Coordinates of C-alpha atoms in Angstrom, one line a residue:
M35 CA -16.6 -6.1 10.4
E36 CA -16.1 -9.5 8.5
I37 CA -13.1 -11.6 8.6
I38 CA -12.4 -14.0 6.0
K39 CA -9.5 -16.7 6.2
V40 CA -7.4 -17.4 3.4
N41 CA -5.0 -20.2 2.6
L42 CA -2.7 -19.0 0.1
N43 CA -1.9 -22.7 -1.2
E44 CA -5.5 -23.1 -2.2
D45 CA -7.8 -21.0 -4.4
F46 CA -8.6 -17.7 -3.0
S47 CA -10.9 -16.2 -5.7
E48 CA -13.7 -15.8 -3.3
A49 CA -11.9 -13.8 -1.1
I50 CA -10.7 -11.7 -3.9
Q51 CA -14.2 -11.2 -5.1
K52 CA -15.3 -10.1 -1.7
A53 CA -12.6 -7.7 -1.3
I54 CA -13.4 -6.2 -4.7
A55 CA -17.0 -6.0 -3.6
V56 CA -16.1 -3.9 -0.7
L57 CA -13.8 -1.6 -2.6
K58 CA -16.2 -0.8 -5.1
L59 CA -18.5 0.4 -2.6
G60 CA -16.1 2.8 -0.9
G61 CA -15.3 0.5 1.7
V62 CA -12.1 -0.3 3.5
I63 CA -10.4 -3.6 3.8
V64 CA -7.1 -5.1 5.7
Y65 CA -5.2 -6.6 3.2
P66 CA -1.5 -8.8 3.4
T67 CA 1.6 -7.5 1.6
D68 CA 5.3 -8.8 1.5
T69 CA 5.9 -6.5 4.6
L70 CA 2.8 -5.6 6.9
Y71 CA -0.7 -5.9 6.8
A72 CA -2.4 -2.7 5.3
L73 CA -5.4 -0.8 5.0
G74 CA -7.0 -0.4 1.7
A75 CA -9.5 1.8 -0.1
N76 CA -9.9 2.9 -3.6
A77 CA -7.2 5.5 -4.0
L78 CA -9.1 7.5 -6.7
E79 CA -12.2 7.9 -4.7
P80 CA -11.8 10.7 -2.2
F81 CA -14.8 9.5 0.2
A82 CA -13.3 6.2 0.4
V83 CA -9.7 7.5 1.2
E84 CA -11.5 9.8 4.0
R85 CA -12.6 6.7 5.7
I86 CA -8.8 5.4 6.1
F87 CA -8.0 8.7 8.0
K88 CA -10.9 7.9 10.3
I89 CA -10.1 4.5 10.9
K90 CA -6.4 5.1 11.6
N91 CA -7.3 8.3 13.2
R92 CA -4.5 9.4 11.2
A93 CA -3.6 13.2 10.6
R94 CA -5.0 14.5 7.4
E95 CA -1.6 16.3 6.7
K96 CA 0.2 12.7 6.4
P97 CA 0.1 11.4 2.9
L98 CA -1.0 8.1 2.2
P99 CA 1.3 5.6 0.3
L100 CA -0.5 3.6 -2.6
A101 CA -0.3 -0.2 -3.7
I102 CA -0.3 -0.5 -7.7
R103 CA 0.2 -3.4 -10.1
N104 CA 3.0 -2.6 -12.4
I105 CA 5.1 0.1 -14.1
K106 CA 2.4 1.0 -16.5
W107 CA 0.0 2.1 -13.5
A108 CA 2.7 4.0 -12.1
K109 CA 2.9 6.2 -15.2
E110 CA -0.7 6.6 -15.1
L111 CA -0.3 8.1 -11.6
A112 CA 2.8 9.9 -11.8
F113 CA 5.3 11.5 -14.0
I114 CA 8.3 8.9 -14.8
Y115 CA 11.1 9.6 -17.1
K116 CA 13.6 6.9 -18.3
K117 CA 16.2 7.6 -15.5
E118 CA 13.6 6.9 -12.7
E119 CA 11.9 4.0 -14.9
R120 CA 15.5 2.4 -14.6
I121 CA 15.5 2.5 -10.9
L122 CA 11.8 1.7 -10.6
N123 CA 12.6 -1.7 -12.6
S124 CA 15.3 -2.4 -10.3
V125 CA 13.4 -2.3 -7.1
W126 CA 9.8 -3.3 -8.1
P127 CA 8.1 -5.6 -7.1
G128 CA 9.3 -5.4 -3.4
A129 CA 9.6 -3.6 -0.3
V130 CA 10.5 -0.2 -1.7
T131 CA 8.1 2.8 -1.7
V132 CA 9.0 5.3 -4.2
I133 CA 7.9 9.1 -4.1
L134 CA 7.3 10.5 -7.7
P135 CA 5.8 13.7 -9.1
K136 CA 1.9 13.1 -9.0
R137 CA -0.4 13.6 -11.9
N138 CA -3.7 15.1 -11.5
I139 CA -5.6 11.9 -11.3
V140 CA -4.2 11.4 -7.8
P141 CA -6.8 12.9 -5.3
G142 CA -5.2 15.8 -3.0
I143 CA -6.4 13.9 -0.1
V144 CA -4.2 10.9 -0.8
T145 CA -0.8 13.1 -0.9
A146 CA -2.1 15.7 1.9
G147 CA -2.0 18.6 -1.0
Q148 CA 1.8 17.6 -1.8
S149 CA 3.2 17.3 -5.2
G150 CA 4.4 14.0 -4.8
V151 CA 3.0 10.4 -4.6
A152 CA 4.2 7.5 -2.8
L153 CA 3.8 4.0 -4.9
R154 CA 5.0 0.4 -4.5
I155 CA 4.3 -2.7 -6.1
P156 CA 4.0 -5.2 -3.4
N157 CA 5.5 -8.8 -3.9
H158 CA 2.6 -10.8 -2.5
P159 CA 0.2 -13.1 -4.5
F160 CA -2.9 -11.9 -2.7
T161 CA -2.4 -8.3 -3.3
N162 CA -1.1 -8.8 -6.9
K163 CA -4.2 -10.7 -7.9
L164 CA -6.5 -8.4 -6.0
L165 CA -5.0 -5.4 -7.9
G166 CA -5.1 -7.0 -11.2
M167 CA -8.8 -8.0 -10.7
F168 CA -9.9 -4.7 -9.3
G169 CA -8.1 -2.5 -11.7
Y170 CA -7.5 0.6 -9.7
P171 CA -4.7 1.6 -7.1
I172 CA -5.6 1.0 -3.3
T173 CA -3.9 2.7 -0.2
S174 CA -1.4 0.9 1.5
T175 CA -0.7 2.3 4.8
S176 CA -0.1 0.0 7.7
A177 CA -3.3 -1.6 9.5
N178 CA -2.8 0.1 12.8
I179 CA -4.2 3.1 14.7
S180 CA -1.8 6.1 14.3
G181 CA 0.9 6.2 17.0
E182 CA 0.5 2.6 17.9
E183 CA 2.7 -0.5 16.6
S184 CA 2.0 -2.2 13.6
P185 CA 1.1 -5.9 14.5
R186 CA 2.2 -8.6 12.4
K187 CA -0.2 -11.0 14.2
I188 CA -3.7 -11.0 12.7
S189 CA -5.4 -11.5 16.1
E190 CA -3.7 -8.5 17.2
I191 CA -5.0 -6.5 14.2
I192 CA -8.5 -7.9 14.9
N193 CA -8.6 -7.0 18.3
M194 CA -7.5 -3.4 17.9
F195 CA -10.0 -2.5 15.2
E196 CA -12.6 -4.3 17.1
G197 CA -12.4 -1.7 20.0
N198 CA -12.5 1.0 17.5
Y199 CA -15.4 3.3 16.7
Y200 CA -14.3 3.2 13.0
K201 CA -13.8 -0.1 11.5
P202 CA -12.7 -1.7 8.3
D203 CA -15.5 -3.5 6.5
L204 CA -13.2 -6.5 5.7
I205 CA -10.2 -8.3 7.1
V206 CA -8.2 -10.6 4.9
D207 CA -6.5 -13.1 7.4
V208 CA -3.9 -14.9 5.7
G209 CA -2.2 -15.6 9.0
D210 CA 0.7 -14.0 11.1
L211 CA 3.2 -12.3 8.8
P212 CA 6.9 -12.9 8.9
E213 CA 9.0 -10.4 10.8
S214 CA 9.7 -7.5 8.5
E215 CA 11.0 -4.1 8.6
P216 CA 8.4 -1.5 7.0
S217 CA 9.5 -0.6 3.2
T218 CA 12.4 1.4 2.4
I219 CA 11.2 4.9 1.1
L220 CA 13.0 6.3 -1.9
D221 CA 12.4 10.0 -3.1
L222 CA 12.6 10.5 -6.5
T223 CA 10.8 13.9 -6.8
S224 CA 14.2 16.0 -7.4
G225 CA 17.2 15.3 -9.5
K226 CA 18.9 12.8 -7.2
P227 CA 17.4 9.7 -5.2
K228 CA 17.1 10.1 -1.6
I229 CA 16.5 7.5 0.9
L230 CA 13.9 8.7 3.3
R231 CA 13.6 5.5 5.4
V232 CA 16.0 2.4 5.3
G233 CA 13.7 -0.8 5.3
P234 CA 14.2 -4.4 4.4
V235 CA 16.6 -3.7 1.2
K236 CA 20.3 -5.1 1.0
P237 CA 22.8 -2.0 1.8
E238 CA 24.4 -2.7 -1.5
T239 CA 21.1 -2.1 -3.4
L240 CA 20.6 1.3 -1.5
R241 CA 24.1 2.3 -2.6
K242 CA 23.5 1.5 -6.5
L243 CA 20.3 3.6 -6.0
L244 CA 22.1 6.5 -4.6
E245 CA 24.7 6.5 -7.4
V246 CA 22.2 6.6 -10.2

């Protein structure tokens, strides 16, 4: 388990290249988002996604959310119509995970066999650059062991996985993250938007979504 420290105010191209090298080999990274640190693997490679379940000790019946770069990526992974696209443009990038009807390109292991896929465009400079240079969606589940809290302190994340049999291959350390709730979860798989989890989004924004 390699740990690389990153100063976001300086050039972090080397860290990006290391993370991409790990992902290309089917490995798993811990990376920062605008809410929590996340566990990332190439979401289109089932064997890589399998490692996420092992590292988290996560039940296979629980779907994994994905981090994507832009709306174009979302359209390649899910069925999106004009109404849904208007909503997505109002909440992305940011702390809103949206469940959409998935396309066949998304492996069943990612969605636990369900018909919807959870997507998000994180608002974080490291992750945005990583996705852009890697070119594929990555898993974006919180960096923790299932059933335990999701730490913001990078030292706690390192300690958690050091004691685990299954470990991520690379941890990108940008320091402790600010206090934040997990992302809001918005379900757009039916005719009307449904808020499944309220997160760090202003209440008036949620009301507007529900009125669409």
